[in-house]
XYZ file of C-alpha atoms in Angstrom:
365
model
C 19.606 -3.316 7.500
C 17.016 -2.145 4.982
C 15.496 0.786 6.815
C 17.151 2.880 4.098
C 14.453 1.662 1.744
C 12.024 3.848 3.646
C 14.053 6.979 3.109
C 12.294 7.428 -0.208
C 10.148 9.991 1.594
C 13.054 12.427 1.354
C 12.825 12.523 -2.418
C 9.104 13.228 -2.399
C 9.946 16.885 -2.009
C 11.142 16.827 -5.608
C 7.803 15.574 -6.889
C 5.082 17.902 -8.084
C 1.919 17.659 -6.006
C -0.954 17.181 -8.397
C -4.422 15.858 -7.712
C -6.408 16.107 -10.896
C -9.072 13.835 -12.396
C -7.391 11.562 -14.912
C -8.263 8.565 -17.027
C -6.807 5.340 -15.687
C -8.509 2.167 -16.867
C -10.574 2.907 -20.036
C -13.675 4.901 -19.145
C -12.681 5.297 -15.491
C -11.834 8.781 -14.277
C -9.668 8.803 -11.167
C -9.197 11.704 -8.784
C -5.670 10.523 -7.924
C -3.576 9.627 -10.999
C -1.947 6.196 -11.126
C 1.804 6.099 -11.699
C 3.594 3.524 -13.823
C 4.569 0.523 -11.723
C 1.942 0.953 -9.025
C 0.038 -2.169 -8.079
C -2.558 -3.432 -5.646
C -3.041 -6.869 -4.119
C -6.274 -8.203 -2.642
C -6.941 -11.142 -0.344
C -9.646 -13.158 -2.096
C -11.772 -14.957 0.494
C -14.070 -16.523 -2.104
C -11.629 -19.445 -2.294
C -11.570 -22.164 0.361
C -7.791 -21.698 0.596
C -5.571 -18.651 1.021
C -5.522 -16.722 -2.255
C -4.464 -13.307 -3.564
C -5.279 -11.350 -6.719
C -3.097 -8.465 -7.893
C -3.316 -5.803 -10.609
C -0.400 -3.702 -11.868
C -0.516 -0.493 -13.927
C 2.157 0.019 -16.591
C 0.391 2.667 -18.659
C -3.171 3.409 -19.772
C -3.047 0.526 -22.267
C -0.892 -2.063 -20.469
C -1.582 -3.947 -17.239
C -0.641 -7.123 -15.435
C -2.718 -9.366 -13.209
C -1.666 -12.218 -10.981
C -3.262 -14.976 -8.949
C -1.264 -16.507 -6.119
C -2.096 -19.225 -3.595
C 0.581 -20.299 -1.059
C -0.988 -23.765 -0.794
C -3.034 -24.504 -3.875
C -4.796 -27.815 -3.127
C -3.852 -30.910 -5.075
C -6.028 -33.998 -5.023
C -4.355 -37.018 -3.364
C -1.150 -35.058 -2.763
C 0.650 -35.536 0.575
C 0.403 -32.670 3.024
C 3.415 -30.365 3.082
C 5.553 -30.795 6.163
C 3.930 -28.990 9.079
C 1.129 -27.537 6.963
C -1.581 -29.977 7.885
C -3.018 -29.814 4.365
C -2.231 -30.753 0.794
C -1.048 -28.096 -1.589
C 1.763 -26.224 -3.295
C 2.421 -22.593 -4.313
C 0.449 -21.627 -7.430
C 1.148 -18.456 -9.418
C -0.665 -17.397 -12.596
C 0.796 -14.259 -14.202
C -0.787 -12.451 -17.144
C 0.248 -9.332 -19.039
C -2.634 -7.798 -20.998
C -3.424 -4.754 -23.091
C -6.629 -2.787 -23.530
C -7.893 -0.209 -25.988
C -7.422 3.138 -24.191
C -9.478 5.072 -26.744
C -12.871 3.662 -25.781
C -14.991 4.069 -22.657
C -15.496 0.361 -22.103
C -13.184 -2.621 -21.527
C -11.778 -4.040 -24.751
C -8.901 -6.470 -24.276
C -6.574 -6.229 -27.274
C -4.019 -8.858 -26.303
C -2.538 -10.916 -23.510
C 0.589 -12.886 -22.740
C 1.044 -15.519 -20.067
C 4.174 -14.949 -17.998
C 3.850 -18.265 -16.152
C 3.245 -21.820 -17.278
C -0.471 -22.457 -17.743
C -1.774 -25.961 -17.265
C -5.175 -27.333 -18.149
C -6.439 -27.002 -14.593
C -5.547 -23.307 -14.622
C -8.167 -22.355 -17.219
C -10.864 -21.792 -14.621
C -8.710 -19.328 -12.690
C -7.652 -17.533 -15.895
C -11.324 -17.100 -16.806
C -12.019 -15.863 -13.276
C -9.308 -13.210 -13.619
C -10.794 -12.115 -16.941
C -14.224 -11.853 -15.301
C -12.806 -9.688 -12.518
C -11.272 -7.237 -14.994
C -14.558 -6.860 -16.865
C -16.697 -6.759 -13.715
C -14.536 -4.389 -11.687
C -14.096 -1.934 -14.564
C -17.796 -1.959 -15.518
C -18.995 -1.519 -11.931
C -16.491 1.280 -11.332
C -17.638 3.084 -14.486
C -21.262 2.810 -13.343
C -20.482 4.180 -9.900
C -22.100 7.434 -8.834
C -20.187 9.684 -8.267
C -18.041 9.065 -11.319
C -14.992 10.565 -9.618
C -14.357 9.258 -6.111
C -12.732 12.043 -4.054
C -13.019 10.231 -0.740
C -14.957 7.079 0.066
C -17.907 5.634 -1.822
C -19.893 2.420 -1.792
C -22.492 0.602 -3.837
C -24.723 -2.376 -3.014
C -24.823 -4.802 -5.929
C -25.502 -8.380 -6.914
C -22.154 -10.017 -7.643
C -22.447 -13.741 -8.345
C -18.695 -14.391 -8.136
C -18.862 -13.370 -4.479
C -22.066 -15.080 -3.450
C -24.843 -12.633 -4.344
C -25.588 -9.268 -2.728
C -22.448 -7.435 -1.650
C -21.272 -3.950 -0.766
C -18.548 -2.579 -3.037
C -16.397 -0.117 -1.071
C -14.199 2.374 -2.941
C -11.405 4.711 -1.889
C -9.724 7.357 -4.066
C -6.195 6.290 -3.100
C -6.448 2.652 -4.254
C -4.936 2.326 -7.771
C -6.635 1.177 -10.977
C -10.256 0.418 -9.952
C -10.337 2.393 -6.667
C -11.800 -0.792 -5.150
C -10.904 -1.122 -1.483
C -13.149 -3.918 -0.232
C -16.121 -6.132 -1.032
C -18.216 -7.296 1.900
C -21.056 -9.804 2.031
C -24.482 -9.198 3.562
C -23.019 -10.279 6.921
C -20.466 -7.440 6.746
C -17.519 -9.836 6.451
C -14.972 -9.023 3.700
C -14.885 -11.409 0.761
C -12.296 -9.386 -1.201
C -10.010 -6.829 0.449
C -6.894 -4.727 -0.205
C -3.832 -6.042 1.612
C -1.031 -4.018 0.008
C -0.381 -1.196 -2.459
C 3.179 -0.891 -3.717
C 5.338 0.216 -6.648
C 7.689 -1.577 -9.021
C 10.640 0.812 -9.203
C 12.775 -0.772 -11.938
C 13.017 -3.676 -14.369
C 14.978 -5.566 -11.700
C 12.217 -5.106 -9.125
C 10.274 -8.385 -8.880
C 8.099 -7.398 -5.916
C 4.849 -7.793 -7.858
C 5.635 -11.215 -9.286
C 7.080 -12.587 -6.033
C 4.439 -11.427 -3.549
C 3.341 -14.389 -1.412
C 1.116 -12.701 1.152
C 1.759 -11.773 4.760
C 2.681 -14.287 7.463
C 0.167 -14.895 10.218
C 0.940 -13.710 12.764
C 3.227 -11.039 11.296
C 5.897 -10.631 13.969
C 9.246 -8.910 13.841
C 12.449 -10.605 14.925
C 13.646 -10.032 18.478
C 15.714 -6.839 18.875
C 18.227 -6.159 21.626
C 17.466 -2.443 21.785
C 16.244 -0.846 25.006
C 16.232 2.932 25.144
C 18.610 4.438 27.669
C 16.186 7.349 27.980
C 12.615 7.242 29.188
C 11.766 10.402 27.282
C 13.655 12.388 24.610
C 14.908 15.776 25.843
C 17.143 17.263 23.130
C 15.469 19.655 20.679
C 16.454 19.150 17.040
C 15.702 21.855 14.473
C 15.615 21.639 10.698
C 14.380 24.753 8.849
C 10.908 25.381 10.303
C 10.747 21.976 11.996
C 11.538 20.901 15.511
C 11.459 17.520 17.238
C 12.813 15.996 20.462
C 15.508 13.303 20.274
C 18.501 12.562 22.557
C 22.193 11.704 22.370
C 21.432 8.097 21.388
C 20.602 9.358 17.894
C 23.455 9.902 15.402
C 23.112 12.574 12.731
C 23.778 10.935 9.351
C 22.875 13.981 7.204
C 21.438 17.468 7.649
C 17.931 16.010 7.793
C 18.571 12.396 8.843
C 19.153 10.745 12.227
C 19.876 7.086 13.006
C 19.189 5.178 16.213
C 21.620 2.277 15.995
C 20.243 -0.363 13.648
C 16.608 -0.085 14.781
C 15.295 3.320 13.661
C 15.785 6.145 11.188
C 14.272 9.629 11.210
C 14.095 11.892 8.152
C 12.907 15.509 8.062
C 12.109 17.279 4.798
C 10.037 20.158 3.462
C 8.616 21.475 0.218
C 6.403 24.184 -1.233
C 3.498 24.043 -3.662
C 1.869 26.581 -5.995
C -0.598 28.962 -4.338
C -3.362 27.452 -6.461
C -2.930 24.059 -4.738
C -5.103 23.655 -1.655
C -3.986 22.008 1.569
C -6.521 19.231 1.043
C -5.131 18.514 -2.411
C -1.660 18.150 -0.925
C -2.948 15.834 1.791
C -4.877 13.757 -0.745
C -1.790 13.252 -2.902
C 0.133 11.943 0.106
C -2.539 9.521 1.322
C -1.176 6.971 -1.148
C 2.458 8.158 -1.225
C 2.740 7.702 2.536
C 1.288 4.185 2.259
C 3.344 2.660 -0.536
C 5.757 -0.212 -0.159
C 8.987 -0.402 -2.108
C 11.412 -2.954 -3.463
C 12.024 -5.455 -0.704
C 9.149 -4.385 1.550
C 5.359 -4.635 1.434
C 3.005 -2.166 3.085
C 0.327 -3.906 5.143
C -2.777 -1.825 4.438
C -4.820 -3.831 6.935
C -2.804 -2.065 9.666
C -2.986 1.420 8.133
C -4.158 4.244 10.392
C -4.814 7.749 9.032
C -5.585 10.834 11.109
C -6.141 14.276 9.620
C -6.765 17.715 11.050
C -6.959 21.067 9.302
C -3.175 21.387 8.939
C -1.780 17.923 9.724
C -1.846 14.457 8.129
C -0.613 11.474 10.180
C -0.214 8.029 8.562
C 0.927 4.899 10.392
C 1.283 1.333 9.072
C 3.528 -1.704 9.198
C 5.812 -3.129 6.496
C 6.877 -6.720 5.914
C 10.455 -7.334 4.715
C 10.429 -10.988 3.554
C 14.158 -11.255 2.783
C 14.955 -10.387 6.395
C 11.837 -11.949 7.875
C 11.407 -8.584 9.571
C 8.602 -6.113 10.263
C 8.996 -2.342 10.472
C 6.539 0.306 11.587
C 6.314 3.650 9.783
C 5.071 6.983 11.096
C 4.738 9.810 8.611
C 3.460 13.278 9.496
C 2.805 16.083 7.008
C 2.251 19.570 8.455
C 1.397 22.865 6.787
C 3.595 25.575 8.304
C 2.649 29.154 9.084
C 4.691 30.208 6.052
C 2.490 28.089 3.786
C 5.191 25.504 3.083
C 4.881 21.863 4.149
C 7.080 19.845 6.512
C 7.431 16.062 6.551
C 8.579 13.805 9.382
C 9.245 10.139 8.564
C 10.123 7.758 11.390
C 10.745 4.068 10.669
C 11.311 1.642 13.545
C 11.666 -2.110 13.572
C 8.424 -3.339 15.087
C 9.891 -5.316 17.975
C 11.960 -2.316 19.097
C 8.886 -0.100 18.893
C 6.689 -2.445 20.934
C 9.254 -2.764 23.726
C 9.927 1.014 23.805
C 6.513 2.341 22.816
C 6.346 5.286 25.228
C 9.767 6.504 24.131
C 9.019 6.468 20.397
C 5.515 7.860 20.898
C 7.024 10.784 22.782
C 9.293 11.541 19.807
C 6.342 11.452 17.432
C 4.223 13.651 19.701
C 7.021 16.239 20.009
C 7.149 16.954 16.263
C 6.294 20.603 15.587
C 5.076 21.159 19.149
């Protein structure tokens, strides 16, 4: 069981909460700093076949980009068994450097991490064009620092003419969230934002997209309780569980092999506003990790004056499994912050929705 991968939320309390404008890609000033290893993948609908484009941030001078197509078409090739079309997996991986001391895009070197064939030149050039275009259009965006959402209508030939460029402060590198055509249909859209956590983590280079439909395996769990009725307290926090849950640590509870609940808290300097704290966790609550990919197309965010609630699903390819995450951040009366992280395998959640929703609703009530 890999629900433990989601317990990373517990260590967030050790991280300083900072939301300050910073330079990411040369000449681009980001409200939310990028961290080494963070990456973003987009579904690129400009191709006639399924295709993805990803960008990874190592440091302000070093990046990676990758093109991947699960079924790259091959002329006169036999259709893959059960696919109904010709094609094979195609991955083009490039490591490149830029000059961080200028306010424009100057590529200073690149290295191909995959075999490049003659037919790949067109895609390599396309990736180069995207780096130049995305960085230039982001630099020209008004406002220069995106602190929420922003958009710009532009002529973009690579995507068929007039498009709307949609930006969000919590998307790494270019802040680009989506490109839509004049018909409002996305032609380029974020599908996942994740983090490479070590040199052994190959999640960026092995991403192959999300299955369609993305369904979890069947689970044999059925809650013995219709509603939780046992109050659990941790510092200033309270939540309702029941005797089905086993306490694994002071702040951690397990429900068999289908769910894990973690409670944590932290404080911030008086000079840090509640909104700054919430902004810093928009992305942190939505990141995947080694072995799991966050599906941003399912992300739901709700915010009130003192509460941030983030929900999304994760795909675990090694297990062919899907989990659903609920993370709630609350500012307490004392001024400190409390975090509830509940991860449930998706099939167990769907078949016991009222039960798990009651647990979520009971937090800090």
